CSV table of C-alpha atoms and ligand atoms in Angstrom, one decimal:
chain,number,residue,atom,x,y,z
A,130,MET,CA,9.7,17.0,-32.9
A,131,THR,CA,6.6,15.3,-32.1
A,132,ILE,CA,4.6,16.5,-28.7
A,133,ALA,CA,5.3,13.3,-26.9
A,134,ALA,CA,9.6,14.8,-27.2
A,135,GLN,CA,8.2,17.7,-25.4
A,136,ALA,CA,7.7,16.1,-22.3
A,137,PRO,CA,10.7,16.2,-19.2
A,138,ALA,CA,13.3,13.4,-20.2
A,139,TYR,CA,12.3,12.3,-16.6
A,140,ILE,CA,9.0,11.6,-17.0
A,141,ARG,CA,9.2,10.1,-20.1
A,142,ALA,CA,11.9,8.0,-18.7
A,143,ILE,CA,8.7,6.5,-16.0
A,144,SER,CA,7.6,2.6,-16.7
A,145,PRO,CA,3.8,2.5,-15.8
A,146,TYR,CA,2.4,1.0,-13.4
A,147,VAL,CA,1.1,-2.8,-14.2
A,148,PRO,CA,-2.6,-3.6,-12.0
A,149,GLY,CA,-3.6,-6.3,-11.2
A,150,LYS,CA,-5.6,-8.0,-14.2
A,151,PRO,CA,-9.2,-7.3,-13.8
A,152,ILE,CA,-11.8,-10.1,-13.4
A,153,THR,CA,-13.8,-8.5,-16.1
A,154,GLU,CA,-10.9,-8.7,-18.8
A,155,LEU,CA,-9.0,-11.9,-18.2
A,156,ALA,CA,-13.5,-13.0,-19.0
A,157,ARG,CA,-13.1,-11.2,-22.3
A,158,GLU,CA,-9.8,-12.8,-22.8
A,159,MET,CA,-10.3,-16.6,-21.9
A,160,GLY,CA,-14.4,-16.6,-22.9
A,161,LEU,CA,-14.7,-17.6,-19.4
A,162,PRO,CA,-17.8,-16.6,-16.9
A,163,VAL,CA,-17.1,-13.8,-14.5
A,164,ALA,CA,-17.9,-16.4,-11.6
A,165,ARG,CA,-15.4,-18.6,-12.3
A,166,ILE,CA,-12.9,-16.0,-12.4
A,167,VAL,CA,-10.7,-15.9,-8.4
A,168,LYS,CA,-8.7,-12.5,-8.7
A,169,LEU,CA,-6.9,-13.1,-6.1
A,170,ALA,CA,-4.3,-10.2,-7.2
A,171,SER,CA,-4.5,-6.8,-5.7
A,172,ASN,CA,-4.4,-7.1,-1.8
A,173,GLU,CA,-8.4,-6.4,-1.6
A,174,ASN,CA,-10.8,-7.8,0.4
A,175,PRO,CA,-12.3,-11.0,0.4
A,176,LEU,CA,-15.0,-10.1,2.4
A,177,GLY,CA,-15.9,-6.7,0.4
A,178,MET,CA,-17.1,-3.7,2.1
A,179,SER,CA,-18.1,-3.3,5.7
A,180,PRO,CA,-21.9,-3.4,5.9
A,181,LYS,CA,-21.4,-0.1,7.8
A,182,ALA,CA,-19.8,1.6,5.3
A,183,ARG,CA,-22.5,0.7,2.8
A,184,VAL,CA,-25.0,2.1,4.7
A,185,ALA,CA,-23.2,5.4,5.3
A,186,VAL,CA,-22.3,5.1,1.6
A,187,GLU,CA,-26.4,4.7,0.1
A,188,LYS,CA,-27.2,7.6,2.8
A,189,ALA,CA,-24.2,9.8,1.3
A,190,ILE,CA,-25.8,9.5,-2.3
A,191,SER,CA,-28.3,11.9,-1.5
A,192,GLY,CA,-26.2,14.9,-0.9
A,193,ILE,CA,-23.7,14.0,-4.2
A,194,GLU,CA,-24.6,17.5,-6.2
A,195,ARG,CA,-22.7,18.7,-3.0
A,196,TYR,CA,-18.7,19.8,-2.9
A,197,PRO,CA,-17.7,17.2,-0.2
A,198,ASP,CA,-16.7,18.3,3.3
A,199,GLN,CA,-13.6,16.1,4.6
A,200,PHE,CA,-14.4,17.7,8.7
A,201,GLU,CA,-15.8,14.6,10.1
A,202,LEU,CA,-14.1,12.4,8.9
A,203,VAL,CA,-11.0,14.4,9.4
A,204,ALA,CA,-11.7,15.0,13.1
A,205,ALA,CA,-12.4,11.4,13.3
A,206,LEU,CA,-8.9,9.7,12.5
A,207,ALA,CA,-7.8,12.7,15.2
A,208,GLU,CA,-9.2,11.8,17.6
A,209,ARG,CA,-8.6,8.0,16.8
A,210,LEU,CA,-4.7,8.9,16.6
A,211,GLY,CA,-4.9,11.2,19.4
A,212,VAL,CA,-3.3,14.0,17.2
A,213,ALA,CA,-5.0,17.6,16.3
A,214,HIS,CA,-6.9,17.8,12.8
A,215,GLY,CA,-4.1,19.6,11.3
A,216,GLN,CA,-2.0,17.0,11.8
A,217,ILE,CA,-4.4,14.7,9.4
A,218,VAL,CA,-4.2,14.5,5.1
A,219,LEU,CA,-6.9,13.1,2.7
A,220,GLY,CA,-6.0,11.4,-0.1
A,221,ASN,CA,-7.6,9.8,-3.1
A,222,GLY,CA,-6.0,6.5,-1.4
A,223,SER,CA,-3.2,6.9,-0.1
A,224,ASN,CA,-1.3,6.6,-2.9
A,225,ASP,CA,-2.2,10.3,-3.7
A,226,VAL,CA,-1.1,11.1,-0.9
A,227,LEU,CA,3.1,9.5,-1.8
A,228,ASP,CA,2.5,11.9,-4.6
A,229,LEU,CA,1.2,14.8,-2.4
A,230,VAL,CA,4.2,13.9,-0.5
A,231,ALA,CA,7.1,14.0,-3.8
A,232,ARG,CA,5.7,17.1,-5.0
A,233,VAL,CA,6.5,19.3,-1.6
A,234,PHE,CA,10.2,17.8,-0.7
A,235,LEU,CA,11.1,16.8,-4.5
A,236,ALA,CA,12.2,18.2,-7.7
A,237,PRO,CA,14.9,18.1,-10.2
A,238,GLY,CA,18.6,17.7,-8.6
A,239,ARG,CA,17.2,15.7,-5.1
A,240,SER,CA,16.5,12.5,-4.8
A,241,ALA,CA,14.6,9.8,-2.5
A,242,VAL,CA,16.0,6.7,-0.9
A,243,PHE,CA,13.7,2.9,-1.4
A,244,SER,CA,14.9,-0.4,-1.0
A,245,GLN,CA,15.0,-2.7,-3.9
A,246,HIS,CA,11.4,-5.3,-4.4
A,247,ALA,CA,9.7,-1.6,-2.8
A,248,PHE,CA,6.7,-0.8,-3.3
A,249,ALA,CA,6.0,0.9,-7.2
A,250,VAL,CA,4.7,4.1,-6.4
A,251,TYR,CA,7.8,5.4,-5.1
A,252,PRO,CA,9.4,5.4,-8.0
A,253,LEU,CA,6.7,6.0,-10.1
A,254,ALA,CA,6.1,9.6,-7.8
A,255,THR,CA,9.4,10.5,-7.0
A,256,MET,CA,10.2,10.5,-11.3
A,257,SER,CA,7.1,12.6,-11.6
A,258,ALA,CA,8.7,14.9,-9.6
A,259,GLY,CA,11.9,15.3,-11.3
A,260,ALA,CA,13.9,13.6,-8.6
A,261,GLU,CA,16.2,10.8,-8.7
A,262,CYS,CA,15.6,7.9,-7.6
A,263,ILE,CA,18.3,5.5,-5.0
A,264,VAL,CA,17.6,1.6,-4.6
A,265,ALA,CA,19.2,0.3,-1.6
A,266,PRO,CA,20.2,-3.3,-2.1
A,267,ALA,CA,17.6,-5.7,-0.1
A,268,ARG,CA,18.3,-7.9,2.8
A,269,ASN,CA,16.1,-11.4,2.5
A,270,TYR,CA,13.7,-9.5,0.0
A,271,GLY,CA,13.2,-6.7,3.5
A,272,HIS,CA,14.4,-3.4,3.6
A,273,ASP,CA,18.1,-3.0,5.0
A,274,LEU,CA,17.7,0.1,7.1
A,275,ALA,CA,21.2,0.7,7.4
A,276,ALA,CA,21.9,1.0,4.0
A,277,MET,CA,19.2,2.6,3.0
A,278,LYS,CA,20.8,5.4,5.8
A,279,ALA,CA,24.3,4.4,4.0
A,280,ALA,CA,21.9,5.5,0.6
A,281,ILE,CA,21.1,9.3,1.6
A,282,VAL,CA,23.0,11.6,-0.2
A,283,THR,CA,23.5,14.5,1.8
A,284,ASN,CA,26.4,16.6,0.4
A,285,ALA,CA,26.5,16.3,-2.9
A,286,ARG,CA,23.8,16.2,-5.9
A,287,PRO,CA,21.5,14.9,-5.9
A,288,GLU,CA,20.7,15.4,-2.3
A,289,THR,CA,18.3,12.5,-0.9
A,290,ARG,CA,15.1,15.1,0.4
A,291,LEU,CA,13.4,11.9,1.1
A,292,VAL,CA,13.2,8.4,2.1
A,293,TRP,CA,10.0,5.5,1.5
A,294,ILE,CA,9.3,2.7,3.4
A,295,ALA,CA,6.6,0.6,3.5
A,296,ASN,CA,6.4,-1.4,6.4
A,297,PRO,CA,4.6,-4.4,6.4
A,298,ASN,CA,6.8,-4.2,2.4
A,299,ASN,CA,4.8,-4.9,-0.7
A,300,PRO,CA,5.3,-7.3,-2.5
A,301,THR,CA,7.7,-8.9,-0.3
A,302,GLY,CA,5.4,-8.8,2.7
A,303,ASN,CA,8.7,-8.5,4.7
A,304,PHE,CA,8.5,-6.8,7.9
A,305,LEU,CA,10.5,-4.6,10.1
A,306,PRO,CA,10.9,-4.5,13.8
A,307,TYR,CA,9.4,-1.2,15.5
A,308,GLY,CA,12.3,-0.9,17.2
A,309,GLU,CA,14.2,-0.5,14.1
A,310,VAL,CA,12.3,2.1,12.3
A,311,GLU,CA,12.7,4.1,15.8
A,312,ALA,CA,16.7,3.6,15.5
A,313,PHE,CA,16.5,4.3,12.1
A,314,LEU,CA,14.7,7.5,12.8
A,315,ARG,CA,17.1,8.8,15.1
A,316,GLN,CA,19.5,8.2,12.1
A,317,VAL,CA,18.8,10.3,9.6
A,318,PRO,CA,19.3,13.5,9.3
A,319,PRO,CA,16.3,15.9,10.6
A,320,ASP,CA,15.8,17.8,7.0
A,321,VAL,CA,15.3,14.3,5.0
A,322,ALA,CA,12.0,13.3,4.8
A,323,VAL,CA,10.9,10.1,6.4
A,324,VAL,CA,7.2,7.7,5.0
A,325,LEU,CA,6.4,5.0,6.7
A,326,ASP,CA,3.7,3.3,4.5
A,327,GLU,CA,1.8,1.4,7.1
A,328,ALA,CA,-1.1,0.3,4.5
A,329,TYR,CA,-1.4,-3.0,6.4
A,330,ASN,CA,-0.3,-2.4,9.5
A,331,ASP,CA,-4.1,-3.6,10.3
A,332,TYR,CA,-3.3,-7.6,9.5
A,333,LEU,CA,-0.4,-7.3,11.9
A,334,PRO,CA,-1.3,-9.4,15.3
A,335,PRO,CA,-2.5,-6.7,17.9
A,336,ALA,CA,-0.3,-7.0,20.2
A,337,GLU,CA,2.7,-6.8,17.6
A,338,ARG,CA,0.9,-2.8,17.1
A,339,VAL,CA,3.3,0.1,17.8
A,340,ASP,CA,1.7,3.1,17.5
A,341,SER,CA,4.0,4.6,15.2
A,342,VAL,CA,2.2,7.7,15.2
A,343,ALA,CA,3.2,8.8,18.8
A,344,TRP,CA,6.8,9.1,17.2
A,345,LEU,CA,5.8,12.2,15.4
A,346,LYS,CA,6.2,13.9,18.8
A,347,HIS,CA,10.6,13.7,18.4
A,348,PHE,CA,10.3,13.2,14.5
A,349,PRO,CA,8.4,16.2,12.5
A,350,ASN,CA,10.7,14.6,9.4
A,351,LEU,CA,8.2,11.7,9.6
A,352,ILE,CA,4.8,10.8,7.4
A,353,VAL,CA,3.2,7.9,8.1
A,354,THR,CA,0.3,7.1,5.8
A,355,ARG,CA,-2.8,4.6,6.2
A,356,THR,CA,-5.4,3.1,3.8
A,357,PHE,CA,-9.0,2.4,3.4
A,358,SER,CA,-8.2,0.5,0.6
A,359,LYS,CA,-6.9,-3.1,2.3
A,360,ILE,CA,-8.4,-4.6,5.3
A,361,TYR,CA,-11.2,-1.2,5.6
A,362,GLY,CA,-12.4,-2.8,1.8
A,363,LEU,CA,-12.7,0.4,-0.2
A,364,ALA,CA,-10.0,-0.1,-2.1
A,365,GLY,CA,-12.5,1.6,-5.5
A,366,LEU,CA,-13.6,4.2,-3.5
A,367,ARG,CA,-10.1,5.8,-3.2
A,368,VAL,CA,-9.3,6.9,0.6
A,369,GLY,CA,-6.3,7.0,2.6
A,370,PHE,CA,-4.3,9.7,4.6
A,371,ALA,CA,-1.2,11.0,6.1
A,372,VAL,CA,0.0,11.8,9.5
A,373,ALA,CA,2.3,14.5,9.8
A,374,SER,CA,3.7,17.1,12.4
A,375,PRO,CA,1.6,20.5,11.9
A,376,GLU,CA,4.3,21.6,9.5
A,377,VAL,CA,4.3,19.1,7.3
A,378,ALA,CA,0.5,18.3,7.1
A,379,ASP,CA,0.5,22.2,6.0
A,380,LEU,CA,2.7,22.0,3.0
A,381,LEU,CA,0.3,19.1,1.7
A,382,ASN,CA,-2.5,20.4,1.9
A,383,ARG,CA,-0.9,23.6,0.4
A,384,VAL,CA,-0.1,20.9,-2.5
A,385,ARG,CA,-3.9,19.1,-2.2
A,386,GLN,CA,-6.7,19.4,-4.5
A,387,PRO,CA,-9.3,20.9,-2.2
A,388,PHE,CA,-12.0,17.7,-3.3
A,389,ASN,CA,-9.6,15.3,-3.6
A,390,VAL,CA,-11.5,12.9,-1.8
A,391,ASN,CA,-15.4,12.6,-2.3
A,392,ASN,CA,-18.0,12.4,-1.1
A,393,LEU,CA,-18.9,8.8,-0.6
A,394,ALA,CA,-15.6,7.6,0.2
A,395,ILE,CA,-16.0,10.3,2.8
A,396,ALA,CA,-18.8,8.9,4.7
A,397,ALA,CA,-17.8,4.9,4.0
A,398,ALA,CA,-14.3,5.5,5.6
A,399,ARG,CA,-16.2,7.5,8.5
A,400,ALA,CA,-18.3,4.4,9.0
A,401,ALA,CA,-15.8,1.5,8.3
A,402,LEU,CA,-13.8,3.3,11.2
A,403,ASP,CA,-15.9,2.3,13.6
A,404,ASP,CA,-17.2,-1.4,11.9
A,405,HIS,CA,-14.8,-3.2,14.7
A,406,LEU,CA,-17.1,-6.8,14.2
A,407,PHE,CA,-15.5,-6.4,10.2
A,408,LEU,CA,-12.1,-5.4,11.3
A,409,ALA,CA,-12.2,-8.1,13.7
A,410,ASP,CA,-13.3,-10.8,11.1
A,411,SER,CA,-11.4,-9.5,8.1
A,412,TYR,CA,-8.0,-10.1,10.7
A,413,GLU,CA,-9.6,-13.4,11.1
A,414,LEU,CA,-10.0,-14.4,7.4
A,415,ASN,CA,-6.4,-13.3,7.2
A,416,ARG,CA,-5.2,-15.3,9.5
A,417,ARG,CA,-6.6,-19.0,8.9
A,418,GLY,CA,-6.6,-18.0,5.1
A,419,MET,CA,-2.6,-17.2,5.4
A,420,GLU,CA,-2.3,-20.2,7.2
A,421,GLN,CA,-3.8,-22.6,4.8
A,422,ILE,CA,-2.2,-21.5,1.6
A,423,VAL,CA,1.2,-21.3,3.8
A,424,ALA,CA,0.5,-25.0,3.9
A,425,GLY,CA,-0.5,-25.6,0.6
A,426,LEU,CA,3.0,-24.0,-0.8
A,427,LYS,CA,4.7,-26.7,1.8
A,428,ARG,CA,2.9,-29.0,0.3
A,429,LEU,CA,3.3,-28.5,-2.9
A,430,GLY,CA,7.2,-27.7,-2.0
A,431,LEU,CA,7.3,-24.0,-3.1
A,432,ASP,CA,9.1,-22.2,-0.9
A,433,HIS,CA,7.2,-17.8,0.3
A,434,ILE,CA,8.4,-15.5,1.7
A,435,PRO,CA,7.4,-14.9,5.2
A,436,SER,CA,4.3,-12.0,5.1
A,437,HIS,CA,3.1,-9.7,7.3
A,438,GLY,CA,0.2,-8.7,4.6
A,439,ASN,CA,-3.1,-9.6,3.4
A,440,PHE,CA,-0.8,-12.1,0.8
A,441,VAL,CA,2.0,-14.0,0.1
A,442,THR,CA,5.1,-14.2,-2.4
A,443,PHE,CA,6.2,-17.5,-3.4
A,444,ALA,CA,8.9,-18.7,-5.4
A,445,VAL,CA,8.4,-20.8,-9.1
A,446,SER,CA,10.9,-22.0,-12.2
A,447,ASP,CA,9.3,-20.1,-14.0
A,448,GLY,CA,7.0,-16.7,-13.3
A,449,GLY,CA,5.9,-15.9,-16.0
A,450,ALA,CA,5.0,-19.0,-17.3
A,451,VAL,CA,3.2,-20.6,-14.3
A,452,ASN,CA,1.5,-16.9,-14.2
A,453,GLN,CA,-0.4,-18.0,-17.5
A,454,LYS,CA,-1.2,-21.5,-16.7
A,455,LEU,CA,-3.0,-20.1,-13.4
A,456,LEU,CA,-5.1,-17.3,-15.9
A,457,LYS,CA,-6.2,-20.5,-18.1
A,458,GLN,CA,-7.9,-22.1,-14.9
A,459,GLY,CA,-9.1,-18.5,-13.8
A,460,ILE,CA,-6.9,-17.6,-11.4
A,461,ILE,CA,-5.7,-13.8,-11.0
A,462,VAL,CA,-2.2,-13.6,-9.0
A,463,ARG,CA,0.3,-10.7,-9.3
A,464,PRO,CA,3.3,-11.6,-11.4
A,465,ILE,CA,6.0,-9.4,-9.8
A,466,GLY,CA,8.9,-9.2,-12.6
A,467,GLY,CA,8.4,-5.7,-12.6
A,468,TYR,CA,9.7,-5.4,-9.0
A,469,GLY,CA,13.0,-7.8,-9.7
A,470,LEU,CA,11.2,-10.5,-8.4
A,471,PRO,CA,10.5,-13.0,-12.2
A,472,ASN,CA,10.1,-15.9,-10.8
A,473,HIS,CA,8.1,-15.2,-7.8
A,474,LEU,CA,4.5,-14.7,-7.7
A,475,ARG,CA,2.5,-12.8,-5.6
A,476,VAL,CA,-0.8,-14.4,-4.3
A,477,THR,CA,-4.5,-12.2,-1.9
A,478,ILE,CA,-5.1,-13.8,1.1
A,479,GLY,CA,-8.8,-15.0,0.0
A,480,LEU,CA,-12.0,-17.0,0.7
A,481,GLU,CA,-11.5,-20.5,2.0
A,482,ALA,CA,-13.0,-21.5,-0.7
A,483,GLU,CA,-10.7,-19.2,-3.7
A,484,ASN,CA,-7.7,-20.1,-1.2
A,485,ALA,CA,-8.3,-23.9,-2.0
A,486,ARG,CA,-9.0,-22.9,-5.8
A,487,PHE,CA,-5.6,-21.1,-6.2
A,488,LEU,CA,-3.4,-24.3,-4.8
A,489,ASP,CA,-5.3,-26.3,-6.8
A,490,ALA,CA,-4.9,-24.7,-9.9
A,491,LEU,CA,-1.4,-24.1,-8.7
A,492,ASP,CA,-0.4,-28.1,-8.2
A,493,LYS,CA,-1.8,-28.1,-12.4
A,494,SER,CA,0.4,-25.1,-13.5
A,495,CYS,CA,4.2,-26.5,-11.8
B,1816,PLP,C1,-2.2,-0.7,-1.0
B,1816,PLP,C2,-1.1,0.0,-0.7
B,1816,PLP,C3,-0.9,1.3,-0.7
B,1816,PLP,C4,-2.6,2.1,-0.9
B,1816,PLP,O1,-3.0,2.2,-1.8
B,1816,PLP,P1,-4.5,3.1,-1.7
B,1816,PLP,O2,-3.7,4.3,-3.0
B,1816,PLP,O3,-4.4,3.3,-0.4
B,1816,PLP,O4,-5.4,2.0,-2.3
B,1816,PLP,C5,0.1,1.9,0.0
B,1816,PLP,N1,1.0,1.3,0.2
B,1816,PLP,C6,1.6,0.0,-0.1
B,1816,PLP,C7,2.5,-0.6,-0.3
B,1816,PLP,C8,0.6,-1.1,-0.4
B,1816,PLP,O5,0.4,-2.1,-0.8
């Protein structure tokens, strides 16, 4: 018996997460200069980080010998969201928080329900906790809440203890109207936790956003997660958070590593929260870029899934082949065969010139 064989079967069954290809890696592979490469593969903010966050990071470097203090960021988030401090749980990215939720509510003999084509971290977190994945079929590439409700196992094993929902969803970009999500919450048994992953919330038109955090008063089994990785432009610093009922937040904080978010990330997130100008610019750039890319895809005769995030998924004849041709031209997008969509590619909305280079390269690749 090898040492690897000693790991539980549910750990050995996990397929590793495949991240977007780093710019430096493609540069090495293709012998291309880094400056010639356009990466539109990981839903990062093309404007970089908030200038206010940059100043805060530089300032926080003095003090790096100290362990981090989460108080100020927690307090700012609690105030912004109208909840108690004890309802905020910080994560080393929101992925960290998703993992904490799985550790709190899942175990062997239990299951989690999520949709076909949902975010790849849901099966990872579920399986790491030894629980089983129940995948509900998608409808028009998006979450079918009726199918998800029907998939919940109540009186048998593996008893469902958790439901994962991304809204908007990644990689498909689908958006569930808030009324449907609220109706779903009413139908889910109160002893099943529901994660509402709102990583792309800030890309919704302000008039369409509803305060899902306010639902916590009625649904103590709800956990809302958000991140500083997308519109706030801090993906590399790793900071996100959950908002939950006090009792759930308390459990999450028990399994959380005490210093899971570093000093620089805390300082940057605190400053970025108030950088309204940067957020408005990022939102507007995304809105225009989405129009540009969608118009370009239409011109090329390619179907796309209407998206509510900072990315769009489109159909091609052969996802693998088109991706290779794009890479040869220095364009990195995201193949999503691992999400059950082998003939779709996901592109992140970039700067106007990056979007144009992508469309031009795509024209030569299809
Ligand atoms: C990007 C993304 C996240 C955020 O991940 P971080 O760990 O915060 O960087 C969470 N959920 C979904 C669906 C995402 O696409």
